[in-house]
């Protein structure tokens, strides 16, 4: 028999037969009670109309069956299931009245069917309610169910309460709503409280989780609510709207984690779809570093706008495989998806790829970005980020590609680490190619987009904090005053595409990142959103739900505060979240000489020359004295000085 067979199982039939028998007995007892109540005599002779008892039982049970009452599962029974009970009892009561009239049973009281109607509904319907309450009342003492509060007294909140009551994981103990007029009301037996004393409510009912079921409202209202809730030591979750279930956007009302982006205090601006489509639709696009955080999100956003061809270019075999499997399902038929293993340090291969696939636009996202790791591997960090950008820009200038957009970083502004210095040098390279394209009238456009940290990118603080919280802490923060700019990956990618389409050449587009976020506060909010208390605190030092915050000091090359622009030459654009900056550049001759020497120095691992070039061409930058990279630990300052002198002499 197929597992999808519509035949009921033996247990289903047995359950229905037991329910029928119980209802038959309940109807007969209800009629006897009605007669007793009418006469006020417990020992009244009822044998003279004995047939009335099996009659009401048969009529009622048959009516219940026809009305599908026996298909309802009692533990999930709701108010709607009472209608067939009322209808069936009414049919049985009418049958008893007609039977007494046509058989001439004068001793059968004519008001008994009316009394029977009330008593039968109480026994048949009330019995089901009692069984349902049995599951929720007695069983909940044996099932480990977490006390939760539902924020929002509206249709989604009421539907969520029913779903939770029918489950065995969460027990809704309170509704919370900002409308004081709803205070003291009850929904499904759950009392409604206003939001004035959330802390007291959490303690009184031992609430461990708050589920947001209210309409989201605008972004500012939602952020204000989440920031208020994040001060409580409770887990905060949200659930999909009922419309998402109907539309198929989600298959079940699963509880979701609150996105930390909701707490960052920035309002997301909808993208200019016309601008994005002009940048992408029907064009051949290549993304370097496609398997990375920004690169992969760029690919997702690009595919939504139906390019003619999208080439994924990366040297990570596993990353490309994972991305290809994901993107296959969202790639339109008119789009050619090409997946290529390749390194930006292999210029011949890259140039051949650009020509073979007739690439129109290239997004350069390939880079090493982890500050401490690059600080420990300076040669490879510089080679990939600086020399790689030089080779990519050369490949674009020597091929049929019309536009190059490079992804930069806020760490390029007055850098204190090698990663930031390498990104500033990469910006100088793109600026140089842009100016050379104008001078030679090639019609090619080179531009850059600079922004801060991307939420949940590999190596960022958010996934690190989440892992530390799951493991019970401590959560490690570098310094109490550290601040960073944050943006969601999707928003950053959309803004990159829009900025690139507005490029004239040589600009640095700076994304409005909102207000900087204090990392200590971010850690505290994440701890609270996971239902824990941020410590250490003297009052709760012995509690198991305390997650300590430990300050470990700034790592090599890290800054307390990040910046987004150098100088004051900043103008607006047609997009409210994108600014255009013009910054100091170097001449084309200086750039060619610098890149040629840096490429040679990286190939031969000449640490002294690499250091000298970094410090000469990045204004204000000095490689830190700490011996991070083993090669630099062995290089002597005299060697460095002589190489700087040699470079100066060569340029003069």
Coordinates of N, CA and C in Angstrom, one line a residue, residues 95 110 215:
X95 N -35.5 15.0 16.8 CA -35.9 13.6 16.6 C -36.7 13.1 17.8
X110 N -42.7 17.3 27.4 CA -42.4 18.0 26.1 C -41.3 19.0 26.2
X215 N 2.9 43.3 13.4 CA 3.4 43.9 12.1 C 4.7 44.7 12.3

